[in-house]
Tab-separated table of C-alpha atoms in Angstrom:
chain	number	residue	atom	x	y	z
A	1	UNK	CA	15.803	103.457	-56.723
A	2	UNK	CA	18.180	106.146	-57.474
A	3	UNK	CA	21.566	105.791	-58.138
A	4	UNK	CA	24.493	108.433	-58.654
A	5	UNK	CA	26.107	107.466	-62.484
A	6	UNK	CA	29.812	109.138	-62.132
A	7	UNK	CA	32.072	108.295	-65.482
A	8	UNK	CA	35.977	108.560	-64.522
A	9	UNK	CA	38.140	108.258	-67.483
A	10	UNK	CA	40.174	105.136	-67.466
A	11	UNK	CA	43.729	105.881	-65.898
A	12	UNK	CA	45.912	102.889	-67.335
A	13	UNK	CA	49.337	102.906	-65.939
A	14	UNK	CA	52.264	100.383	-65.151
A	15	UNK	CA	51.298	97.476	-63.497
A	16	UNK	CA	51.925	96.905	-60.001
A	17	UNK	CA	55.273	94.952	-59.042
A	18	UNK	CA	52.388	92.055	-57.829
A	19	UNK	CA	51.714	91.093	-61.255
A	20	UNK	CA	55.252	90.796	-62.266
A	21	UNK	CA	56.575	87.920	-63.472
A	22	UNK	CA	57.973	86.945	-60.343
A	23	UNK	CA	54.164	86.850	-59.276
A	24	UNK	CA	53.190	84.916	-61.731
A	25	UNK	CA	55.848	82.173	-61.123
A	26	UNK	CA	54.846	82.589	-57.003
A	27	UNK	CA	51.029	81.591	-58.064
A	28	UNK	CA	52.564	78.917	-60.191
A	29	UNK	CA	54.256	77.516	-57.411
A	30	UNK	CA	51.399	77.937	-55.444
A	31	UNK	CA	48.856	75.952	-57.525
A	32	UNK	CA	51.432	73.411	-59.234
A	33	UNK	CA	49.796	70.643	-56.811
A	34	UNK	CA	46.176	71.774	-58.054
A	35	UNK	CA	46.670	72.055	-61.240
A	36	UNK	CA	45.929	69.162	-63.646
A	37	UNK	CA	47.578	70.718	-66.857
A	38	UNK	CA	50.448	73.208	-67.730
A	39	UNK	CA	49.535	76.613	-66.885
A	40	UNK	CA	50.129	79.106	-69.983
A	41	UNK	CA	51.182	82.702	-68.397
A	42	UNK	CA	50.613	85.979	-71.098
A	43	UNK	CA	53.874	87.860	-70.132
A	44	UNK	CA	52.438	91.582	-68.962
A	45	UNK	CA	52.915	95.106	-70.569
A	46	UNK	CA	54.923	96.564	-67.998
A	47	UNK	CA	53.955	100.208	-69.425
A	48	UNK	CA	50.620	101.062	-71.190
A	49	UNK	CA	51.002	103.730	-73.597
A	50	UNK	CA	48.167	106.059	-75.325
A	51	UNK	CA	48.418	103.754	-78.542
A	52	UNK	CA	47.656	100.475	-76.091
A	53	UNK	CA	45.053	102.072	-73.870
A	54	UNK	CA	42.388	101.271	-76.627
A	55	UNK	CA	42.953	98.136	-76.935
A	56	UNK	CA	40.913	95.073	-75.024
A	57	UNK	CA	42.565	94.620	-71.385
A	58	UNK	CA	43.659	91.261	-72.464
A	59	UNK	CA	46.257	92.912	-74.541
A	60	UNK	CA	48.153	94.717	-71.338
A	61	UNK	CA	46.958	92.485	-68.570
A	62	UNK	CA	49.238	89.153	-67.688
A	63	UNK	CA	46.016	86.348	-68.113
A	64	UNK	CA	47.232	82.819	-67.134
A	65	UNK	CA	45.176	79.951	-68.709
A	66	UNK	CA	44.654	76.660	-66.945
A	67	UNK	CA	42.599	73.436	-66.418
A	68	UNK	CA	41.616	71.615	-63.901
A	69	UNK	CA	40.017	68.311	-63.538
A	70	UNK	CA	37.655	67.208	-60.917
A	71	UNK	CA	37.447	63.445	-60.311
A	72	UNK	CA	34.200	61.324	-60.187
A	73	UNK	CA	31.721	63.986	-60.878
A	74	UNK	CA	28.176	63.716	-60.182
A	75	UNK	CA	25.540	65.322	-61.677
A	76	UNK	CA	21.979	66.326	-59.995
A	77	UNK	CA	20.443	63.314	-62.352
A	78	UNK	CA	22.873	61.123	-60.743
A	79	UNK	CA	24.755	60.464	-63.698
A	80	UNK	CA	29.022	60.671	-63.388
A	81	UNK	CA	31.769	61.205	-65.076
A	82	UNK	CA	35.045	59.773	-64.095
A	83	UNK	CA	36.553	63.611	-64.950
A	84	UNK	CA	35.313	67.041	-65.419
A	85	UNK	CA	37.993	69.356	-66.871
A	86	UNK	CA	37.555	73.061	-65.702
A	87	UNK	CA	39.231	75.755	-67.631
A	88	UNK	CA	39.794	78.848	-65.767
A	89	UNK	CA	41.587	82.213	-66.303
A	90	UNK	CA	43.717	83.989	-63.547
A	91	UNK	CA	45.000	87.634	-63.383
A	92	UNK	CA	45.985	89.861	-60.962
A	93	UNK	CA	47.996	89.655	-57.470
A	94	UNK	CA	48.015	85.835	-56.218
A	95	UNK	CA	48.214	87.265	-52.715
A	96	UNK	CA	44.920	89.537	-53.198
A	97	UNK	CA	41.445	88.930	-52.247
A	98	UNK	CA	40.247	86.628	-54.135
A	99	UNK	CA	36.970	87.128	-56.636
A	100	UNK	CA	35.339	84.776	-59.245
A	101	UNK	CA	33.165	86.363	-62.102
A	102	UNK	CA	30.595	84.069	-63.824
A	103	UNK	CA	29.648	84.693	-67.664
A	104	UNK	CA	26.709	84.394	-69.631
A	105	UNK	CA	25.153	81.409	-71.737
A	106	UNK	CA	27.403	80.631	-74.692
A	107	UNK	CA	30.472	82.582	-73.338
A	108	UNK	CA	33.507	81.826	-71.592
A	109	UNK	CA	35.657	83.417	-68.508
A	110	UNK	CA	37.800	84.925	-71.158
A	111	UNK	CA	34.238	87.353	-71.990
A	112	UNK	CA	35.081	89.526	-69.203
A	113	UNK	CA	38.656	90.732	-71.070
A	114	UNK	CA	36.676	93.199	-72.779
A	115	UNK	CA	37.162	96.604	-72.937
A	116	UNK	CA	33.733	97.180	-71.396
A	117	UNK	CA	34.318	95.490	-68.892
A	118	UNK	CA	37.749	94.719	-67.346
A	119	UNK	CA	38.922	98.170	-69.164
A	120	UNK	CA	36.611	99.902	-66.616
A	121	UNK	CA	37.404	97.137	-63.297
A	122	UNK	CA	40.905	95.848	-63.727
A	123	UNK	CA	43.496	98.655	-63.930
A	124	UNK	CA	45.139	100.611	-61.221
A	125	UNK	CA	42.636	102.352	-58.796
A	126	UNK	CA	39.659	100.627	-60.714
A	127	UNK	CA	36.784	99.009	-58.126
A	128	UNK	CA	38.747	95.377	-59.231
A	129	UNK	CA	42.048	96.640	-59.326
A	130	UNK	CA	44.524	93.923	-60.519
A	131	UNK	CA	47.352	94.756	-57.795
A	132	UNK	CA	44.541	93.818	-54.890
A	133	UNK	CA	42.537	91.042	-56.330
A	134	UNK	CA	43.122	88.027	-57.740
A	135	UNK	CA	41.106	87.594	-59.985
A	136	UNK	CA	39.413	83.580	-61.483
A	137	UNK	CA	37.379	83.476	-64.715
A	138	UNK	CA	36.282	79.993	-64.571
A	139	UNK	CA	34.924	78.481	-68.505
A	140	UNK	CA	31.377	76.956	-67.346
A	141	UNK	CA	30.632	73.119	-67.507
A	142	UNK	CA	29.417	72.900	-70.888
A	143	UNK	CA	31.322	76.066	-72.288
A	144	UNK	CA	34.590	77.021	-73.666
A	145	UNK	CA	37.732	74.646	-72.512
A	146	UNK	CA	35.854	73.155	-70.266
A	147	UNK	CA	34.638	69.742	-70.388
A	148	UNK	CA	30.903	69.936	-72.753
A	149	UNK	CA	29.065	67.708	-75.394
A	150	UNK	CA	31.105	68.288	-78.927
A	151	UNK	CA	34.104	67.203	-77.307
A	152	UNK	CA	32.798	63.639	-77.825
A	153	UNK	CA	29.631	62.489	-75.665
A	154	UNK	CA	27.470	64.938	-77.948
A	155	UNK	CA	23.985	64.183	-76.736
A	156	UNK	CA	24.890	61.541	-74.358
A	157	UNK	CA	26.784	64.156	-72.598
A	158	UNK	CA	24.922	64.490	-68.654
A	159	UNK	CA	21.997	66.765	-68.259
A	160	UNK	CA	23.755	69.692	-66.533
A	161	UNK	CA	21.922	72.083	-64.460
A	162	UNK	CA	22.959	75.696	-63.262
A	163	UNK	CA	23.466	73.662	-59.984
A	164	UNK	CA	26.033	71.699	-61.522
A	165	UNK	CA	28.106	74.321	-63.001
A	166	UNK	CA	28.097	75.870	-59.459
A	167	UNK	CA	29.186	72.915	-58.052
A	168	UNK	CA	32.146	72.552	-60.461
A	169	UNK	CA	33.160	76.210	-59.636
A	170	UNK	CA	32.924	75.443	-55.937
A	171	UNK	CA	35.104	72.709	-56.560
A	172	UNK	CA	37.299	74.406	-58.397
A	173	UNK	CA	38.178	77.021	-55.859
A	174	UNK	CA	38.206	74.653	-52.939
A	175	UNK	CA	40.093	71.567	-54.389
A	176	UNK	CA	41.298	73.139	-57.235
A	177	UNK	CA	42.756	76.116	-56.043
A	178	UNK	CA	42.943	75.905	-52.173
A	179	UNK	CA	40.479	78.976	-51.684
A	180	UNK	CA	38.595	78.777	-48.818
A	181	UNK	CA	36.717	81.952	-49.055
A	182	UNK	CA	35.923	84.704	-51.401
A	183	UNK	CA	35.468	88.052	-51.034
A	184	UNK	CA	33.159	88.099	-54.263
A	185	UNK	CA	31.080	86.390	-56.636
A	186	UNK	CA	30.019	88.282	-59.353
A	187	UNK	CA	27.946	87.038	-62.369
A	188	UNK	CA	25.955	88.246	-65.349
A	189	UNK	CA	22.979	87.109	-67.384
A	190	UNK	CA	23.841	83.248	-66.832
A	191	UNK	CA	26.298	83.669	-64.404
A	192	UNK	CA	24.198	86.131	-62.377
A	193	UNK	CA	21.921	83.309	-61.940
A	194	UNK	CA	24.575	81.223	-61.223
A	195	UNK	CA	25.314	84.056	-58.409
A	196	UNK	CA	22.225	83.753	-56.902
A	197	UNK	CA	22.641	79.674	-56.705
A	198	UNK	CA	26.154	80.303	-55.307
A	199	UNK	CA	24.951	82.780	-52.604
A	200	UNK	CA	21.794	79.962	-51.590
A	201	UNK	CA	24.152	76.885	-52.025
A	202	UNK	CA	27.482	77.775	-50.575
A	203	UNK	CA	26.338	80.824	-48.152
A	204	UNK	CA	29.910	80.980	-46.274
A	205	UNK	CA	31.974	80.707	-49.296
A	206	UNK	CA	31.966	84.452	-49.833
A	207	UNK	CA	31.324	88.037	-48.094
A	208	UNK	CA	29.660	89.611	-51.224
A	209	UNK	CA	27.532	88.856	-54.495
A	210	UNK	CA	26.976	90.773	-57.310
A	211	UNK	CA	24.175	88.795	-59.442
A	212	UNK	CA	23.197	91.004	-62.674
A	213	UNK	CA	20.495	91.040	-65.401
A	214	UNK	CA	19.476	87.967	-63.525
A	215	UNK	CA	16.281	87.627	-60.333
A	216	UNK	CA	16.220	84.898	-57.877
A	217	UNK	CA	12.919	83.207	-58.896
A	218	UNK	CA	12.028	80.240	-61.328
A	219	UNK	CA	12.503	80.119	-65.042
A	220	UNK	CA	9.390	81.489	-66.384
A	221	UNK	CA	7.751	83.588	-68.569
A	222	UNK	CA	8.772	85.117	-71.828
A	223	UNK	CA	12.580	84.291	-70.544
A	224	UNK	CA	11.634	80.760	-70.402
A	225	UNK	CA	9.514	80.610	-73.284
A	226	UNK	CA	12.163	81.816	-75.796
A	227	UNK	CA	14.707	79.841	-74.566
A	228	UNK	CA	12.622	76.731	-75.329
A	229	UNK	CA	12.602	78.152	-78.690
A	230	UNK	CA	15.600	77.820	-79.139
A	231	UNK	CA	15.759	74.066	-77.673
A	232	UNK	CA	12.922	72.957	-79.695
A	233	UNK	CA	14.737	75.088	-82.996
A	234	UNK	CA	17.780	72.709	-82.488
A	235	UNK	CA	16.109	69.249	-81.382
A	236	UNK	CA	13.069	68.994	-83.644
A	237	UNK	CA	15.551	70.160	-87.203
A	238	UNK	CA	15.916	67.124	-89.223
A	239	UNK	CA	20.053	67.823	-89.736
A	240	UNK	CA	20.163	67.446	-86.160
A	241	UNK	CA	19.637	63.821	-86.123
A	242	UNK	CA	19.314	63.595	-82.615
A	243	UNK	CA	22.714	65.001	-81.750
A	244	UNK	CA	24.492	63.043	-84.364
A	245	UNK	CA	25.091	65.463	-87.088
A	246	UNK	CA	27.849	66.095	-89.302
A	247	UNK	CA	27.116	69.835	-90.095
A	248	UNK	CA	25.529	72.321	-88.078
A	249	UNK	CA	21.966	72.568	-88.413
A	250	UNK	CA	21.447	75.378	-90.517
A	251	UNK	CA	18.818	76.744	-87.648
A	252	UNK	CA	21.327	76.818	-84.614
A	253	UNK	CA	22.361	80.567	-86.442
A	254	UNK	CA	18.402	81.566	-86.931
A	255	UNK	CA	17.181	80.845	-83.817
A	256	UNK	CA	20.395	82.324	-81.982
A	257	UNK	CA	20.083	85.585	-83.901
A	258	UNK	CA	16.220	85.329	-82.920
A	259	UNK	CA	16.765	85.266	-79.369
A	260	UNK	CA	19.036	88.072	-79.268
A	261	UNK	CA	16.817	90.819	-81.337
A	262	UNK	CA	13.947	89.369	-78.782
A	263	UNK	CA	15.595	89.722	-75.585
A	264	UNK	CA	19.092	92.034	-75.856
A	265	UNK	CA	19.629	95.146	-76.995
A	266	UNK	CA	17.733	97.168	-75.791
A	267	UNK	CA	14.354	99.277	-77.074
A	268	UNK	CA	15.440	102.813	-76.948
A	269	UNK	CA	18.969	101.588	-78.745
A	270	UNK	CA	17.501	99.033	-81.548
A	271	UNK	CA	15.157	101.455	-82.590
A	272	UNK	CA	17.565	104.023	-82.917
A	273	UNK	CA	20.220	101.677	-84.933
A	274	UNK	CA	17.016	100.840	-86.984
A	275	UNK	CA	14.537	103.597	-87.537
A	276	UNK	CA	13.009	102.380	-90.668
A	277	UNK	CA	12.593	98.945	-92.589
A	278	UNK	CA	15.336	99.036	-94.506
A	279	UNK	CA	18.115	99.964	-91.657
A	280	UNK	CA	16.359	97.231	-89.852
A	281	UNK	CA	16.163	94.656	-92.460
A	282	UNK	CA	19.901	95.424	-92.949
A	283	UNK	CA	20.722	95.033	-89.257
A	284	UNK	CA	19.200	91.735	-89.303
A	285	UNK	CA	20.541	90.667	-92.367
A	286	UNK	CA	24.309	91.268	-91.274
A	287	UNK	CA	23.584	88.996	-88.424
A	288	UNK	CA	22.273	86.334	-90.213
A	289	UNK	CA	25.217	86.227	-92.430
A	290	UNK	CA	27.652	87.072	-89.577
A	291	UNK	CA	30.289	84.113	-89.230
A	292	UNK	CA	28.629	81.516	-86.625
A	293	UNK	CA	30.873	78.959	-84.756
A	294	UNK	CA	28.897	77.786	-82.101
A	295	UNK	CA	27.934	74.304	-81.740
A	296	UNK	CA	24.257	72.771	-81.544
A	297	UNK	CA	24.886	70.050	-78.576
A	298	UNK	CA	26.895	72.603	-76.916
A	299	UNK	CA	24.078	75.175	-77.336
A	300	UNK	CA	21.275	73.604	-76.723
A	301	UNK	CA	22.869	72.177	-73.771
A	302	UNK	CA	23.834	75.514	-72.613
A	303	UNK	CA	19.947	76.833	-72.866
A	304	UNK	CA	18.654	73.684	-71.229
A	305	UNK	CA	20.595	74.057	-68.179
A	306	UNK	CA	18.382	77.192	-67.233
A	307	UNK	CA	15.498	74.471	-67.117
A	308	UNK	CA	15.048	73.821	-62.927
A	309	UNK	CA	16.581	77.389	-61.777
A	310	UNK	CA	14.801	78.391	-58.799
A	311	UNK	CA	17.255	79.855	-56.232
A	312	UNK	CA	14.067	81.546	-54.169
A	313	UNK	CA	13.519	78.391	-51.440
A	314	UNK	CA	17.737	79.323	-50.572
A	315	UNK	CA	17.391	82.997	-50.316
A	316	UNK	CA	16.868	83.000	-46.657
A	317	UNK	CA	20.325	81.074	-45.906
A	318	UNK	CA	22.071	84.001	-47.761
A	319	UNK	CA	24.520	85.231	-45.249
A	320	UNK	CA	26.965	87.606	-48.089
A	321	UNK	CA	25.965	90.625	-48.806
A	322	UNK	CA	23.913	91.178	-51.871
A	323	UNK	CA	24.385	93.908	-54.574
A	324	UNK	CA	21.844	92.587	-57.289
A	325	UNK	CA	22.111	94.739	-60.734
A	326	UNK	CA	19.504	94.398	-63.194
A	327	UNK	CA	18.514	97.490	-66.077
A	328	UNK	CA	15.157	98.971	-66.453
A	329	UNK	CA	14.952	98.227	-70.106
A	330	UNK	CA	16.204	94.216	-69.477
A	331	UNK	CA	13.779	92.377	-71.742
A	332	UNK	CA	14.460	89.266	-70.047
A	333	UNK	CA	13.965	90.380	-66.400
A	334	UNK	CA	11.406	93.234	-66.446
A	335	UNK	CA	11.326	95.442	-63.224
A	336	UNK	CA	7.577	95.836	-63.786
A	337	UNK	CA	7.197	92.430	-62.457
A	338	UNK	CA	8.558	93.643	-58.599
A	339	UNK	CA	9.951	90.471	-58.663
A	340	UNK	CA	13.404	92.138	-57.280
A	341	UNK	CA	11.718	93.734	-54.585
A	342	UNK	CA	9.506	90.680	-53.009
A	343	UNK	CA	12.308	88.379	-53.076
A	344	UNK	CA	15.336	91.106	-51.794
A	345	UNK	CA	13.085	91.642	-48.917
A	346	UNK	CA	13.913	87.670	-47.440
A	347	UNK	CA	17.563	88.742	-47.797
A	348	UNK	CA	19.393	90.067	-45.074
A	349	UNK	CA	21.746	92.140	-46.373
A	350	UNK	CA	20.648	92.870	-50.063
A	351	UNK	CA	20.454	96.082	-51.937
A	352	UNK	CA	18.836	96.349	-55.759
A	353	UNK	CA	20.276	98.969	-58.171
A	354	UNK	CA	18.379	99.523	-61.091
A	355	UNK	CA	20.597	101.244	-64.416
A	356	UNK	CA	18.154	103.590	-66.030
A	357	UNK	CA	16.862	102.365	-69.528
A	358	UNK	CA	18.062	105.046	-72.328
A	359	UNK	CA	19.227	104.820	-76.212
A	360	UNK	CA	23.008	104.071	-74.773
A	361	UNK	CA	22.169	101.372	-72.750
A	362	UNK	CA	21.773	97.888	-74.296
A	363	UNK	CA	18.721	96.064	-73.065
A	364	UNK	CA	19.508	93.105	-71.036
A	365	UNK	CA	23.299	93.908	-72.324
A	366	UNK	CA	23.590	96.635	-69.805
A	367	UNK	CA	24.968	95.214	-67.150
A	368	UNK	CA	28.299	94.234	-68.715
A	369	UNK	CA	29.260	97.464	-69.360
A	370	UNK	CA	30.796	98.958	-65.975
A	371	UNK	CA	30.602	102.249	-66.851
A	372	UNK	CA	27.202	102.442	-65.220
A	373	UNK	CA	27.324	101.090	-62.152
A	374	UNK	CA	31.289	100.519	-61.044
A	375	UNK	CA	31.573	103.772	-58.891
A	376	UNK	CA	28.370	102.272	-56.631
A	377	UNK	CA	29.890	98.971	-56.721
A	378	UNK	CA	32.950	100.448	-54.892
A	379	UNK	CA	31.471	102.202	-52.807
A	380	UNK	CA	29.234	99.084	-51.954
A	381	UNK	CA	32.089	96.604	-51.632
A	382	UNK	CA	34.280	98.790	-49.458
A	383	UNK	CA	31.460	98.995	-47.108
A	384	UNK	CA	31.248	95.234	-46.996
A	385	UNK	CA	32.747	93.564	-43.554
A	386	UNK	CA	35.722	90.973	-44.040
A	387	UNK	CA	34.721	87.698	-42.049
């Protein structure tokens, strides 16, 4: 499929008067009943300078943090909790259209502050611009602030499925935040599976999806296979002790850093950051010794959750339109398997872009980088009907 790749530089300029802090007190006011815990508001840069355009978006955007808690929660095992907390991330005009971006496993909402990507979306005249949308970065059941095994359950923490943590986000904008429809759901890796369950669960809760470096079909293959990898990695070390350990297992890092030379990065790029033994055996070695906070419940949890995915019986009850996003070089969702194609086809309003693979484009990493596909994402979305 061909696609027209046009770079714009990034034109960062004062904000709009939306996202002043009278705005921010309005959305306060707004959500005060909803909200379950104080909300923390970033003041915003009213001016962005040359010597603050380089730095991460979070630095000159005003990003409120919050929680939310839904009440008597029940999971697809039929197990409950009496509360979920849901941390979330708002910025942008609390009037706007409202949009929800998804992250990937072992992330959080606040992944989408980088440079990469809200430095290409988020500022004045961007696809996302800040002044129109209002934007919600919701943390994941089992990720970041939200409510997950190490805060105390560890492995008696509920089974979640990508069904769940769909379920919590649909709660969250409903209950949580009084939203009764999106304009868009956008998700990557994780979250653009989580997309595709959004699109199939909830079809009138939004006029437009974006899943990427995600397809609509079961767990399988090499994807699924080195993701139980990393499962078995975790569960069968001995200084896991079932959940119950007082250290990290020492193979949490090794199979994490596994994974990702396996399936991210890209071929054309790894080969040229590591042409020879040596450059590689460095490259890996850095990682290895890279500082590693991540947590082995909350990991392994994380990984497990992709167990049951299999959005493909919904697809026909899509009513949004689809953009799906994927990269030719995506080691975890080859376009040599036409999966894209033979499932898009059930879709009514669905079209499949495709990022050419090259040595500056990052495998399965792609996709977060906006740079090569935001100017057919605007066109896309402005040709989207408003229902």
């Amino acid at each position: 499929m061909n696609a027209s790749w046009i770079k714009r530089p990034v034109e960062l300029v004062a904000l709009s008067a939306a996202l002043t802090l009278t705005g921010c007190a309005q959305w306060a006011h707004q959500a005060r009943s909803a909200v379950q815990a104080p909300v923390a508001v970033v003041p915003p840069v009213p001016v962005v300078t040359p010597a603050t355009a380089s730095l991460a978006p979070a630095a000159w955007l005003p990003v409120r943090t919050a929680n939310w808690v839904a009440k008597d929660f029940r999971f697809h095992t039929g197990e409950t909790l009496p509360q979920v907390t849901i941390a979330y991330r708002t910025l942008g005009n609390p009037a706007g259209e409202p949009v929800m971006l998804l992250h990937g496993t072992t992330g959080n909402g606040g992944n989408w502050l980088s440079a990469a990507f809200a430095g290409e979306m988020f500022g004045p005249g961007q696809p996302l611009d800040a002044s129109r949308y209002f934007i919600i970065l919701p943390d994941s059941i089992g990720t970041g602030a939200s409510s997950k095994p190490s805060d105390g359950l560890r492995a008696k923490f509920p089974r979640y499925s990508y069904e769940d943590m769909v379920d919590a986000q649909y709660r969250l904008m409903t209950e949580g935040l009084g939203i009764k429809r999106l304009r868009l759901v956008l998700g990557n890796s994780m979250g653009g599976m989580q997309a595709w369950v959004w699109a199939s669960r909830y079809p009138k809760a939004m006029d437009a999806v974006v899943p990427m470096a995600s397809m609509p079909t079961a767990m399988s293959g090499r994807n699924w296979m080195t993701r139980r990898l990393i499962i078995d990695s975790i569960r069968n070390d001995p200084e896991y002790r079932g959940g119950d350990y007082t250290a990290q297992p020492r193979s949490l890092q090794f199979a994490s850093v596994m994974y990702g030379v396996a399936t991210n990065g890209g071929n054309q790029a790894l080969f040229a950051a590591a042409p020879n033994r040596a450059k590689a055996d460095a490259l890996l070695d850095a990682r290895l010794k890279a500082p590693f906070t991540g947590d082995a419940n909350d990991h392994l949890y994380q990984w497990d959750a992709s167990r049951d995915y299999d959005p493909s019986p919904g697809l026909g009850r899509i009513e949004a339109h689809v953009l799906a996003i994927n990269s030719a070089d995506d080691e975890r969702n080859p376009p040599e398997l036409s999966v894209m194609e033979r499932e898009m086809a059930r879709i009514r309003h669905a079209r499949l872009l495709v990022v050419p693979g090259s040595a500056q484009t990052a495998g399965h990493g792609t996709t977060a980088q906006a740079k090569w596909w935001k100017e057919d994402f605007r066109g896309w979305l402005q040709g989207v009907p408003q229902r």
